[in-house]
Amino acid sequence: TLYKTIGGDPLKRMLVRFELPEELLNKTIHDAKLVVYCWAVSNFQEGESFSVHAVNETWDENTTTWADRSTGSAWTTPGGSFDAVPLVQVPIQSGSYYPKFDITEKVQEWSSQSSDNSGLMLVNDSAVATGIKGSEYSEYGRPYLEITWSSSQGCIPDNDKDGDVDGFDLADFVKDYGI
């Protein structure tokens, strides 16, 4: 897990990135949740939320700042370059809690290698101050991913790829799977 708060106010943005294990590449992702530990909340206001965005540029955990994504390489946008449309939003609670962000679609993209894994940006643009534990904390406080997956790619109905699903496809399926 790579983790970095950036900027003068570390309570507003947090970068996180997970390397997917080799066994998850090219698998079917059924469910994926980013879980963080929000240990402190102050100035709570009902109706405020966190958002999670896909990051658009690579970054270095040890040298990332508000202006730079790594030593000598500026962010395209100061504060981090990320998709404007959030992957998900989760309400901020009034006390400490573990928010879960459903990022299944993004993890599927990483698994199928159809998009780069430059990580995620947690954004809190509200007046509510939040403290989130990072990767340097114990296993009970650091961010983690919960992933449910399978190796099955599912049954492709048109096995002979002739544009029709017919008895030939069923015969191929039976032959291929020994049914």
PDB file of N, CA and C in Angstrom, residues 12 41 51 63 94-95 107 116 175:
ATOM      1  N   LYS A  12      -7.495  16.976   3.943  1.00  0.00           N
ATOM      2  CA  LYS A  12      -8.357  17.197   2.787  1.00  0.00           C
ATOM      3  C   LYS A  12      -8.159  16.215   1.641  1.00  0.00           C
ATOM      4  N   VAL A  41     -12.913  12.972  13.728  1.00  0.00           N
ATOM      5  CA  VAL A  41     -13.824  13.840  12.985  1.00  0.00           C
ATOM      6  C   VAL A  41     -14.093  15.060  13.863  1.00  0.00           C
ATOM      7  N   SER A  51     -15.063  11.632  -1.237  1.00  0.00           N
ATOM      8  CA  SER A  51     -15.161  11.048  -2.568  1.00  0.00           C
ATOM      9  C   SER A  51     -13.833  10.368  -2.897  1.00  0.00           C
ATOM     10  N   THR A  63       8.217  11.136  -2.051  1.00  0.00           N
ATOM     11  CA  THR A  63       8.554  12.502  -2.465  1.00  0.00           C
ATOM     12  C   THR A  63       7.367  13.325  -2.949  1.00  0.00           C
ATOM     13  N   SER A  94     -20.176  11.029  12.221  1.00  0.00           N
ATOM     14  CA  SER A  94     -19.867  11.967  13.301  1.00  0.00           C
ATOM     15  C   SER A  94     -18.747  11.500  14.222  1.00  0.00           C
ATOM     16  N   GLY A  95     -18.364  10.240  14.190  1.00  0.00           N
ATOM     17  CA  GLY A  95     -17.290   9.736  15.052  1.00  0.00           C
ATOM     18  C   GLY A  95     -16.374   8.812  14.267  1.00  0.00           C
ATOM     19  N   VAL A 107     -11.156  -1.666  -9.929  1.00  0.00           N
ATOM     20  CA  VAL A 107     -10.273  -2.808  -9.679  1.00  0.00           C
ATOM     21  C   VAL A 107     -10.376  -3.812 -10.823  1.00  0.00           C
ATOM     22  N   ASP A 116      -4.357   2.072 -16.304  1.00  0.00           N
ATOM     23  CA  ASP A 116      -3.192   2.115 -15.423  1.00  0.00           C
ATOM     24  C   ASP A 116      -3.625   2.232 -13.971  1.00  0.00           C
ATOM     25  N   LYS A 175     -17.744 -30.562 -25.447  1.00  0.00           N
ATOM     26  CA  LYS A 175     -16.442 -31.155 -25.767  1.00  0.00           C
ATOM     27  C   LYS A 175     -15.320 -30.476 -24.947  1.00  0.00           C
TER      28      LYS A 175
END
